[in-house]
XYZ file of N, CA and C in Angstrom:
774
model
N 9.235 -60.785 -19.639
C 9.996 -59.800 -20.397
C 11.358 -59.592 -19.747
N 12.330 -59.187 -20.553
C 13.665 -58.942 -20.026
C 13.666 -57.684 -19.175
N 14.731 -57.560 -18.346
C 14.845 -56.378 -17.487
C 14.924 -55.107 -18.314
N 15.556 -55.207 -19.486
C 15.671 -54.031 -20.359
C 14.293 -53.554 -20.801
N 13.438 -54.493 -21.183
C 12.092 -54.125 -21.619
C 11.270 -53.590 -20.456
N 11.457 -54.197 -19.277
C 10.711 -53.749 -18.102
C 11.070 -52.324 -17.695
N 12.247 -51.865 -18.097
C 12.672 -50.496 -17.781
C 12.639 -49.579 -18.993
N 12.076 -50.088 -20.083
C 11.971 -49.296 -21.313
C 10.706 -48.430 -21.243
N 10.897 -47.127 -21.129
C 9.779 -46.189 -20.922
C 8.728 -46.329 -22.020
N 9.156 -46.248 -23.277
C 8.209 -46.270 -24.394
C 7.487 -47.606 -24.495
N 8.219 -48.699 -24.307
C 7.592 -50.028 -24.403
C 6.525 -50.198 -23.322
N 6.882 -49.849 -22.073
C 5.941 -50.023 -20.979
C 4.760 -49.059 -21.096
N 5.010 -47.887 -21.673
C 3.920 -46.916 -21.872
C 2.918 -47.463 -22.901
N 3.434 -48.028 -23.987
C 2.561 -48.612 -25.009
C 1.790 -49.804 -24.455
N 2.472 -50.587 -23.613
C 1.816 -51.731 -22.978
C 0.670 -51.254 -22.085
N 0.911 -50.170 -21.391
C -0.135 -49.602 -20.537
C -1.296 -49.053 -21.348
N -0.993 -48.465 -22.520
C -2.040 -47.862 -23.356
C -3.033 -48.886 -23.869
N -2.584 -50.132 -24.045
C -3.493 -51.157 -24.567
C -4.155 -51.957 -23.439
N -3.806 -51.626 -22.184
C -4.408 -52.309 -21.039
C -5.664 -51.565 -20.595
N -6.604 -52.292 -20.006
C -7.838 -51.655 -19.520
C -7.503 -50.605 -18.466
N -6.623 -50.961 -17.543
C -6.129 -50.022 -16.539
C -4.615 -49.954 -16.665
N -4.132 -48.825 -17.107
C -2.696 -48.692 -17.353
C -1.861 -48.962 -16.104
N -2.418 -48.621 -14.944
C -1.658 -48.778 -13.717
C -1.302 -50.213 -13.393
N -2.061 -51.168 -13.942
C -1.776 -52.567 -13.631
C -0.408 -52.998 -14.147
N 0.114 -52.305 -15.161
C 1.423 -52.700 -15.714
C 2.553 -52.288 -14.778
N 2.247 -51.417 -13.790
C 3.301 -50.956 -12.889
C 3.903 -52.115 -12.094
N 3.095 -53.114 -11.817
C 3.606 -54.270 -11.061
C 4.642 -55.061 -11.858
N 4.620 -54.891 -13.194
C 5.572 -55.602 -14.041
C 6.735 -54.711 -14.464
N 6.659 -53.437 -14.107
C 7.723 -52.501 -14.504
C 8.999 -52.767 -13.718
N 10.145 -52.408 -14.333
C 11.427 -52.584 -13.664
C 11.630 -51.539 -12.575
N 12.656 -51.749 -11.767
C 12.939 -50.854 -10.642
C 13.177 -49.417 -11.090
N 13.834 -49.239 -12.235
C 14.130 -47.884 -12.722
C 12.848 -47.121 -13.055
N 11.909 -47.816 -13.678
C 10.651 -47.150 -14.034
C 9.792 -46.868 -12.803
N 9.888 -47.719 -11.805
C 9.123 -47.490 -10.585
C 9.628 -46.266 -9.825
N 10.845 -45.835 -10.149
C 11.412 -44.627 -9.558
C 11.174 -43.406 -10.434
N 10.713 -43.651 -11.665
C 10.542 -42.577 -12.647
C 9.242 -41.824 -12.364
N 9.372 -40.611 -11.843
C 8.215 -39.806 -11.427
C 7.209 -39.618 -12.560
N 7.693 -39.234 -13.731
C 6.811 -38.959 -14.867
C 6.029 -40.207 -15.280
N 6.722 -41.328 -15.341
C 6.064 -42.569 -15.754
C 5.016 -42.994 -14.729
N 5.388 -42.975 -13.471
C 4.464 -43.404 -12.428
C 3.208 -42.536 -12.409
N 3.374 -41.229 -12.530
C 2.211 -40.334 -12.535
C 1.320 -40.603 -13.744
N 1.909 -40.932 -14.869
C 1.118 -41.180 -16.083
C 0.249 -42.427 -15.933
N 0.749 -43.463 -15.265
C -0.058 -44.675 -15.118
C -1.047 -44.570 -13.958
N -0.704 -43.798 -12.939
C -1.636 -43.629 -11.816
C -2.905 -42.923 -12.247
N -2.796 -42.089 -13.256
C -3.939 -41.297 -13.692
C -5.116 -42.120 -14.159
N -4.880 -43.358 -14.560
C -5.984 -44.177 -15.062
C -6.219 -45.425 -14.225
N -5.525 -45.529 -13.108
C -5.660 -46.730 -12.287
C -6.582 -46.461 -11.104
N -7.037 -47.513 -10.451
C -7.932 -47.371 -9.312
C -7.190 -47.089 -8.012
N -5.882 -46.979 -8.073
C -5.116 -46.644 -6.887
C -4.508 -47.836 -6.189
N -4.887 -49.067 -6.620
C -4.392 -50.244 -5.909
C -2.989 -50.663 -6.333
N -2.365 -49.948 -7.253
C -0.990 -50.270 -7.651
C 0.023 -49.351 -6.985
N -0.455 -48.517 -6.057
C 0.433 -47.583 -5.367
C 1.550 -48.326 -4.633
N 1.256 -49.539 -4.199
C 2.246 -50.312 -3.436
C 3.460 -50.705 -4.272
N 3.339 -50.621 -5.614
C 4.455 -51.019 -6.466
C 5.401 -49.848 -6.770
N 5.062 -48.668 -6.267
C 5.908 -47.496 -6.498
C 7.145 -47.565 -5.607
N 8.247 -47.020 -6.083
C 9.477 -46.987 -5.301
C 9.245 -46.267 -3.968
N 9.851 -46.771 -2.901
C 9.637 -46.233 -1.551
C 10.028 -44.761 -1.434
N 11.055 -44.343 -2.166
C 11.484 -42.945 -2.098
C 10.411 -42.005 -2.631
N 9.736 -42.424 -3.695
C 8.646 -41.604 -4.236
C 7.485 -41.527 -3.248
N 7.226 -42.608 -2.561
C 6.127 -42.632 -1.581
C 6.365 -41.653 -0.436
N 7.631 -41.302 -0.195
C 7.976 -40.372 0.880
C 8.094 -38.931 0.396
N 7.911 -38.727 -0.909
C 8.059 -37.407 -1.525
C 6.714 -36.673 -1.486
N 6.617 -35.645 -0.655
C 5.345 -34.923 -0.478
C 4.842 -34.313 -1.783
N 5.731 -33.698 -2.557
C 5.306 -33.070 -3.813
C 4.777 -34.115 -4.791
N 5.376 -35.306 -4.782
C 4.895 -36.395 -5.643
C 3.500 -36.835 -5.200
N 3.291 -36.968 -3.891
C 1.991 -37.387 -3.361
C 0.897 -36.403 -3.800
N 1.205 -35.110 -3.717
C 0.217 -34.095 -4.125
C -0.119 -34.227 -5.601
N 0.892 -34.421 -6.445
C 0.658 -34.593 -7.880
C -0.119 -35.873 -8.154
N 0.197 -36.934 -7.413
C -0.496 -38.212 -7.591
C -1.979 -38.076 -7.252
N -2.275 -37.326 -6.197
C -3.671 -37.116 -5.785
C -4.435 -36.322 -6.851
N -3.756 -35.378 -7.488
C -4.396 -34.618 -8.572
C -4.800 -35.552 -9.710
N -3.943 -36.529 -9.986
C -4.218 -37.485 -11.069
C -5.255 -38.526 -10.647
N -5.144 -38.987 -9.405
C -6.028 -40.039 -8.925
C -6.186 -39.949 -7.404
N -7.248 -39.317 -6.914
C -7.449 -39.135 -5.466
C -7.458 -40.437 -4.674
N -7.775 -41.540 -5.333
C -7.839 -42.829 -4.622
C -6.509 -43.229 -3.996
N -5.403 -42.700 -4.487
C -4.103 -43.087 -3.931
C -3.980 -42.643 -2.477
N -4.811 -41.698 -2.067
C -4.762 -41.198 -0.687
C -4.970 -42.329 0.318
N -5.778 -43.292 -0.041
C -6.069 -44.405 0.866
C -4.852 -45.293 1.089
N -3.827 -45.151 0.227
C -2.642 -46.022 0.324
C -1.407 -45.317 0.868
N -1.481 -44.006 1.070
C -0.290 -43.272 1.513
C -0.041 -43.480 3.002
N 1.168 -43.136 3.455
C 1.525 -43.286 4.866
C 0.604 -42.444 5.753
N 0.366 -42.911 6.965
C -0.529 -42.221 7.897
C -0.072 -40.800 8.196
N 1.237 -40.567 8.243
C 1.737 -39.220 8.548
C 1.281 -38.214 7.493
N 1.151 -38.658 6.248
C 0.708 -37.773 5.182
C -0.790 -37.488 5.273
N -1.527 -38.374 5.912
C -2.970 -38.163 6.052
C -3.280 -37.062 7.064
N -2.272 -36.671 7.836
C -2.421 -35.547 8.767
C -1.658 -34.317 8.279
N -1.262 -34.342 7.008
C -0.585 -33.202 6.397
C -1.642 -32.320 5.720
N -1.693 -31.064 6.120
C -2.762 -30.188 5.619
C -2.684 -29.971 4.111
N -1.486 -29.726 3.568
C -1.354 -29.457 2.130
C -1.860 -30.629 1.302
N -1.500 -31.829 1.705
C -1.913 -33.023 0.974
C -3.424 -33.228 1.072
N -3.961 -33.080 2.285
C -5.394 -33.318 2.487
C -6.233 -32.216 1.843
N -5.700 -31.002 1.797
C -6.419 -29.910 1.124
C -6.508 -30.190 -0.372
N -5.444 -30.732 -0.945
C -5.470 -31.104 -2.365
C -6.497 -32.208 -2.592
N -6.568 -33.139 -1.653
C -7.560 -34.208 -1.752
C -8.968 -33.629 -1.719
N -9.206 -32.682 -0.815
C -10.535 -32.066 -0.673
C -10.965 -31.357 -1.960
N -10.004 -30.859 -2.716
C -10.313 -30.177 -3.978
C -10.694 -31.163 -5.077
N -10.300 -32.424 -4.903
C -10.459 -33.390 -5.983
C -11.331 -34.599 -5.659
N -11.780 -34.714 -4.406
C -12.510 -35.920 -4.013
C -13.586 -35.596 -3.001
N -14.780 -36.059 -3.238
C -15.914 -35.771 -2.347
C -15.756 -36.388 -0.962
N -14.962 -37.444 -0.867
C -14.865 -38.194 0.388
C -13.640 -37.837 1.225
N -13.075 -36.673 0.994
C -11.847 -36.268 1.693
C -12.007 -36.275 3.208
N -13.130 -35.778 3.714
C -13.331 -35.700 5.163
C -13.373 -37.087 5.799
N -13.884 -38.051 5.082
C -13.998 -39.407 5.611
C -12.622 -40.028 5.849
N -11.680 -39.760 4.948
C -10.376 -40.421 5.015
C -9.271 -39.540 5.612
N -9.538 -38.276 5.849
C -8.500 -37.378 6.366
C -8.114 -37.753 7.791
N -6.903 -37.337 8.197
C -6.441 -37.618 9.549
C -7.285 -36.889 10.580
N -7.371 -37.455 11.780
C -8.209 -36.885 12.840
C -7.829 -35.450 13.170
N -6.546 -35.124 13.080
C -6.087 -33.776 13.433
C -6.573 -32.715 12.455
N -7.094 -33.148 11.302
C -7.508 -32.190 10.261
C -9.027 -32.117 10.097
N -9.767 -32.902 10.843
C -11.224 -32.913 10.668
C -11.883 -31.632 11.181
N -11.111 -30.811 11.909
C -11.646 -29.541 12.384
C -11.026 -28.353 11.669
N -10.239 -28.620 10.619
C -9.587 -27.540 9.880
C -10.579 -26.883 8.925
N -10.820 -25.575 9.088
C -11.851 -24.887 8.311
C -11.527 -24.842 6.824
N -10.258 -24.721 6.452
C -9.909 -24.690 5.029
C -10.310 -25.999 4.355
N -10.034 -27.108 5.013
C -10.367 -28.415 4.446
C -11.878 -28.639 4.453
N -12.538 -28.218 5.526
C -13.997 -28.362 5.609
C -14.683 -27.570 4.490
N -14.265 -26.322 4.314
C -14.892 -25.474 3.288
C -14.609 -25.990 1.884
N -13.394 -26.472 1.648
C -13.057 -27.008 0.328
C -13.857 -28.275 0.057
N -14.094 -29.068 1.107
C -14.918 -30.275 0.970
C -16.366 -29.907 0.666
N -16.831 -28.819 1.264
C -18.189 -28.336 0.969
C -18.278 -27.922 -0.494
N -17.254 -27.239 -0.983
C -17.234 -26.823 -2.392
C -17.323 -28.061 -3.312
N -16.501 -29.061 -3.021
C -16.461 -30.264 -3.855
C -17.792 -31.004 -3.843
N -18.515 -30.912 -2.717
C -19.794 -31.615 -2.588
C -20.999 -30.750 -2.944
N -20.742 -29.569 -3.482
C -21.847 -28.660 -3.787
C -22.470 -28.917 -5.157
N -21.870 -29.816 -5.926
C -22.416 -30.136 -7.243
C -23.644 -31.027 -7.153
N -24.155 -31.385 -8.316
C -25.389 -32.181 -8.387
C -25.237 -33.550 -7.730
N -24.018 -34.113 -7.764
C -23.819 -35.459 -7.234
C -23.169 -35.450 -5.843
N -23.000 -34.290 -5.270
C -22.386 -34.195 -3.946
C -23.408 -34.328 -2.832
N -22.911 -34.534 -1.626
C -23.786 -34.646 -0.457
C -23.038 -34.054 0.737
N -23.301 -32.793 1.035
C -22.571 -32.083 2.086
C -22.788 -32.715 3.452
N -24.010 -33.072 3.754
C -24.317 -33.647 5.064
C -23.635 -35.000 5.244
N -23.745 -35.842 4.225
C -23.212 -37.203 4.311
C -21.686 -37.235 4.211
N -21.117 -36.445 3.303
C -19.677 -36.528 3.032
C -18.824 -35.544 3.819
N -19.468 -34.542 4.424
C -18.688 -33.529 5.146
C -19.117 -33.409 6.604
N -20.350 -32.981 6.815
C -20.800 -32.606 8.152
C -20.776 -33.745 9.175
N -21.008 -34.956 8.729
C -21.039 -36.050 9.718
C -19.649 -36.342 10.290
N -18.616 -35.810 9.645
C -17.248 -36.041 10.118
C -16.684 -34.850 10.893
N -17.477 -33.802 11.000
C -17.043 -32.617 11.747
C -17.445 -32.769 13.208
N -16.570 -32.368 14.104
C -16.837 -32.450 15.533
C -18.146 -31.746 15.885
N -18.980 -32.403 16.700
C -20.312 -31.877 17.028
C -20.231 -30.518 17.726
N -19.282 -30.356 18.643
C -19.149 -29.083 19.360
C -18.771 -27.959 18.400
N -17.876 -28.270 17.458
C -17.469 -27.264 16.476
C -18.647 -26.840 15.616
N -19.464 -27.803 15.214
C -20.618 -27.503 14.357
C -21.611 -26.552 15.018
N -21.664 -26.571 16.347
C -22.635 -25.757 17.070
C -22.129 -24.351 17.383
N -20.867 -24.062 17.106
C -20.338 -22.731 17.412
C -20.830 -21.704 16.396
N -21.145 -20.482 16.847
C -21.614 -19.435 15.930
C -20.599 -19.131 14.838
N -19.302 -19.171 15.187
C -18.262 -18.864 14.199
C -18.294 -19.868 13.047
N -18.440 -21.151 13.377
C -18.478 -22.197 12.350
C -19.697 -22.007 11.452
N -20.849 -21.827 12.075
C -22.087 -21.664 11.302
C -22.002 -20.458 10.373
N -21.402 -19.369 10.879
C -21.283 -18.148 10.088
C -20.374 -18.367 8.880
N -19.222 -19.015 9.117
C -18.280 -19.264 8.021
C -18.888 -20.158 6.950
N -19.574 -21.198 7.369
C -20.190 -22.126 6.414
C -21.283 -21.423 5.615
N -22.103 -20.638 6.315
C -23.194 -19.913 5.652
C -22.648 -18.919 4.623
N -21.632 -18.162 5.011
C -21.045 -17.182 4.094
C -20.383 -17.858 2.901
N -19.732 -19.002 3.156
C -19.058 -19.711 2.071
C -20.071 -20.280 1.076
N -21.165 -20.838 1.575
C -22.184 -21.397 0.696
C -22.858 -20.299 -0.129
N -23.000 -19.127 0.469
C -23.554 -17.988 -0.260
C -22.597 -17.576 -1.375
N -21.310 -17.607 -1.078
C -20.293 -17.276 -2.081
C -20.311 -18.294 -3.224
N -20.507 -19.552 -2.900
C -20.575 -20.593 -3.927
C -21.765 -20.384 -4.856
N -22.887 -19.936 -4.295
C -24.073 -19.651 -5.116
C -23.784 -18.524 -6.095
N -23.099 -17.481 -5.597
C -22.749 -16.355 -6.472
C -21.795 -16.805 -7.572
N -20.850 -17.655 -7.189
C -19.890 -18.169 -8.172
C -20.602 -18.971 -9.253
N -21.517 -19.846 -8.833
C -22.259 -20.688 -9.774
C -23.073 -19.833 -10.745
N -23.733 -18.806 -10.203
C -24.537 -17.916 -11.034
C -23.662 -17.155 -12.022
N -22.510 -16.658 -11.547
C -21.571 -15.915 -12.402
C -21.066 -16.796 -13.543
N -20.659 -18.021 -13.199
C -20.114 -18.951 -14.195
C -21.168 -19.300 -15.244
N -22.398 -19.556 -14.805
C -23.478 -19.893 -15.747
C -23.747 -18.757 -16.719
N -23.736 -17.543 -16.194
C -23.976 -16.375 -17.051
C -22.883 -16.230 -18.098
N -21.632 -16.452 -17.692
C -20.506 -16.337 -18.613
C -20.527 -17.441 -19.670
N -20.970 -18.638 -19.271
C -21.073 -19.747 -20.236
C -22.132 -19.425 -21.274
N -23.234 -18.821 -20.823
C -24.300 -18.415 -21.747
C -23.807 -17.349 -22.723
N -22.809 -16.576 -22.281
C -22.226 -15.549 -23.159
C -21.221 -16.140 -24.145
N -20.926 -17.434 -23.992
C -20.038 -18.095 -24.942
C -18.685 -18.496 -24.400
N -18.414 -18.230 -23.121
C -17.123 -18.599 -22.540
C -17.117 -20.079 -22.147
N -15.929 -20.657 -22.122
C -15.803 -22.031 -21.635
C -15.891 -21.988 -20.115
N -16.131 -23.133 -19.497
C -16.242 -23.173 -18.045
C -14.925 -22.769 -17.382
N -13.783 -23.132 -18.007
C -12.480 -22.762 -17.449
C -12.286 -21.247 -17.493
N -12.678 -20.624 -18.619
C -12.545 -19.163 -18.757
C -13.465 -18.438 -17.778
N -14.684 -18.985 -17.627
C -15.654 -18.382 -16.710
C -15.155 -18.424 -15.271
N -14.595 -19.559 -14.859
C -14.062 -19.698 -13.501
C -12.863 -18.793 -13.282
N -12.053 -18.650 -14.318
C -10.882 -17.769 -14.222
C -11.314 -16.324 -14.022
N -12.358 -15.905 -14.751
C -12.872 -14.539 -14.585
C -13.456 -14.336 -13.186
N -14.129 -15.360 -12.677
C -14.685 -15.277 -11.318
C -13.572 -15.083 -10.303
N -12.513 -15.866 -10.438
C -11.381 -15.768 -9.514
C -10.734 -14.392 -9.582
N -10.632 -13.844 -10.794
C -10.060 -12.511 -10.962
C -10.939 -11.450 -10.304
N -12.253 -11.572 -10.479
C -13.182 -10.626 -9.861
C -13.125 -10.722 -8.346
N -13.080 -11.949 -7.844
C -13.026 -12.169 -6.402
C -11.738 -11.594 -5.823
N -10.630 -11.815 -6.528
C -9.331 -11.305 -6.082
C -9.328 -9.786 -6.057
N -9.943 -9.180 -7.074
C -10.014 -7.724 -7.153
C -10.830 -7.148 -5.990
N -11.949 -7.804 -5.661
C -12.804 -7.347 -4.554
C -12.081 -7.475 -3.224
N -11.323 -8.560 -3.054
C -10.577 -8.773 -1.819
C -9.489 -7.720 -1.653
N -8.838 -7.371 -2.764
C -7.789 -6.350 -2.720
C -8.371 -4.997 -2.333
N -9.564 -4.697 -2.833
C -10.226 -3.437 -2.486
C -10.537 -3.386 -0.995
N -11.012 -4.511 -0.461
C -11.328 -4.578 0.967
C -10.075 -4.400 1.817
N -8.986 -5.037 1.375
C -7.722 -4.929 2.094
C -7.196 -3.498 2.053
N -7.371 -2.832 0.912
C -6.931 -1.443 0.765
C -7.692 -0.532 1.705
N -9.007 -0.799 1.850
C -9.827 0.004 2.764
C -9.330 -0.133 4.192
N -8.974 -1.360 4.558
C -8.494 -1.601 5.914
C -7.164 -0.923 6.180
N -6.348 -0.795 5.114
C -5.025 -0.219 5.270
C -5.034 1.302 5.240
N -6.120 1.921 4.751
C -6.182 3.375 4.648
C -6.160 4.012 6.038
N -5.357 5.066 6.224
C -5.318 5.738 7.530
C -6.644 6.420 7.829
N -6.969 6.521 9.101
C -8.254 7.098 9.494
C -8.142 8.604 9.734
N -7.151 9.234 9.088
C -7.006 10.680 9.239
C -6.424 11.275 7.958
N -6.544 12.582 7.837
C -5.929 13.304 6.721
C -5.478 14.667 7.225
N -4.652 15.342 6.449
C -4.123 16.643 6.850
C -4.762 17.728 5.989
N -5.353 18.749 6.634
C -6.010 19.805 5.861
C -5.004 20.833 5.358
N -5.491 21.888 4.708
C -4.612 22.883 4.081
C -3.796 23.681 5.095
N -4.198 23.645 6.360
C -3.458 24.373 7.391
C -2.464 23.471 8.129
N -2.347 22.231 7.656
C -1.412 21.313 8.285
C -1.969 20.656 9.524
N -3.289 20.764 9.713
C -3.908 20.168 10.890
C -4.400 18.750 10.563
N -4.257 17.842 11.531
C -4.722 16.466 11.345
C -6.218 16.400 11.619
N -6.964 15.854 10.663
C -8.414 15.723 10.802
C -8.799 14.266 10.592
N -9.555 13.720 11.523
C -10.011 12.348 11.364
C -11.058 12.289 10.261
N -11.036 11.187 9.490
C -12.011 11.020 8.417
C -13.408 10.911 9.027
N -14.382 11.363 8.247
C -15.780 11.429 8.705
C -15.936 12.399 9.877
N -14.977 13.284 10.032
C -15.030 14.277 11.095
C -14.197 15.474 10.653
N -14.824 16.623 10.429
C -14.126 17.789 9.902
C -13.437 18.631 10.972
N -13.471 18.152 12.210
C -12.888 18.923 13.298
C -11.416 18.589 13.473
N -10.615 19.581 13.845
C -9.196 19.374 14.117
C -9.055 18.684 15.467
N -7.877 18.125 15.750
C -7.666 17.488 17.053
C -7.953 18.419 18.224
N -7.617 19.712 18.069
C -7.872 20.681 19.142
C -9.366 20.829 19.382
N -10.116 20.922 18.261
C -11.562 21.046 18.383
C -12.176 19.775 18.993
N -11.625 18.619 18.594
C -12.104 17.358 19.154
C -11.835 17.287 20.653
N -10.657 17.785 21.060
C -10.297 17.803 22.479
C -11.227 18.714 23.257
N -11.534 19.857 22.658
C -12.444 20.809 23.306
C -13.831 20.172 23.480
N -14.249 19.389 22.470
C -15.546 18.705 22.556
C -15.540 17.694 23.695
N -14.420 16.974 23.810
C -14.289 15.980 24.872
C -14.348 16.642 26.250
N -13.634 17.778 26.400
C -13.638 18.508 27.670
C -15.022 19.031 27.981
N -15.677 19.540 26.940
C -17.032 20.059 27.115
C -17.976 18.958 27.569
N -17.770 17.759 26.971
C -18.601 16.619 27.334
C -18.346 16.206 28.787
N -17.082 16.243 29.185
C -16.731 15.912 30.565
C -17.333 16.911 31.544
N -17.250 18.185 31.180
C -17.814 19.236 32.029
C -19.314 19.051 32.190
N -19.961 18.655 31.093
C -21.400 18.430 31.131
C -21.742 17.272 32.064
N -20.915 16.218 31.994
C -21.116 15.056 32.861
C -20.928 15.440 34.333
N -19.864 16.226 34.595
C -19.583 16.665 35.969
C -20.718 17.529 36.511
N -21.285 18.332 35.635
C -22.391 19.196 36.019
C -23.602 18.350 36.426
N -23.864 17.303 35.614
C -24.998 16.416 35.911
C -24.788 15.681 37.232
N -23.552 15.244 37.455
C -23.221 14.533 38.694
C -23.408 15.455 39.904
N -22.939 16.716 39.765
C -23.060 17.693 40.857
C -24.523 17.964 41.167
N -25.331 18.088 40.128
C -26.762 18.336 40.313
C -27.420 17.149 41.023
N -27.013 15.921 40.603
C -27.583 14.724 41.228
C -27.187 14.653 42.693
N -25.907 14.962 42.994
C -25.437 14.927 44.382
C -26.163 15.961 45.228
N -26.403 17.149 44.662
C -27.112 18.209 45.380
C -28.541 17.792 45.680
N -29.179 17.112 44.698
C -30.553 16.652 44.869
C -30.626 15.595 45.967
N -29.645 14.667 45.954
C -29.602 13.617 46.985
C -29.416 14.232 48.371
N -28.495 15.214 48.468
C -28.233 15.876 49.749
C -29.474 16.586 50.265
N -30.177 17.206 49.333
C -31.389 17.935 49.699
C -32.440 16.978 50.265
N -32.597 15.813 49.590
C -33.577 14.826 50.038
C -33.206 14.269 51.411
N -31.876 14.031 51.583
C -31.420 13.490 52.858
C -31.618 14.492 53.996
N -31.335 15.753 53.707
C -31.550 16.807 54.720
C -33.020 16.898 55.090
N -33.872 16.738 54.062
C -35.304 16.841 54.307
C -35.790 15.696 55.191
N -35.273 14.474 54.884
C -35.659 13.315 55.699
C -35.169 13.440 57.118
N -33.950 13.993 57.281
C -33.390 14.177 58.607
C -34.215 15.155 59.424
N -34.684 16.183 58.741
C -35.507 17.209 59.403
C -36.827 16.604 59.835
N -37.428 15.757 58.942
C -38.712 15.123 59.272
C -38.583 14.215 60.494
N -37.455 13.474 60.549
C -37.217 12.563 61.680
C -37.053 13.361 62.974
N -36.367 14.504 62.897
C -36.143 15.347 64.069
C -37.449 15.922 64.628
N -38.357 16.197 63.768
C -39.630 16.788 64.195
C -40.496 15.683 64.829
């Protein structure tokens, strides 16, 4: 074909539409089309990822393009530059779209909890395998830490709640996308409530202008008096103990003298 046809967007798009794998036509596309972000993304969406090498070098260095390409076809991750395989944003997008993200991710990211948890989510379906596709790639020492076990356990519990919520909404007639959107809204609302609780001050001012700690109706002066009273009580106990010890020691000394 002439160079004009090789760079003709509509012609090459139609050629791709009649091909078994649209991405295979990228090797025959002209230089202008190989630089065309929209065209390249459209053909990557149906290809096995092995035509990534025919993309213009500038696009291959574009992080935002790589993320979009992974959304269309996660297999392209195997062909990207090594530096991008250690980029958290790119690998997190991969984890959202591909069960095997942990296997191919850069070594520096195999201990990243966001990527690990997202990989667990992706492998939580009927065809996923958390142990095979996620856990075997996590550092053994990290897996044994209480913090890791707690985070994984809590996340898996959250996934169960999400699955149950979505199923109930689908039974009510919602689409899976609508059901997931409602779940996200509910989750966001609950998180905001928790954050608000944390931000609330632990004191309030009564009608007399006195500061009172929440869950405690006593004013600061009354609280101080309680603290002093408690200290006095402690000092009293200490004095009594010292007197008892002195008495015992005096008694022993007297016995020895006799």
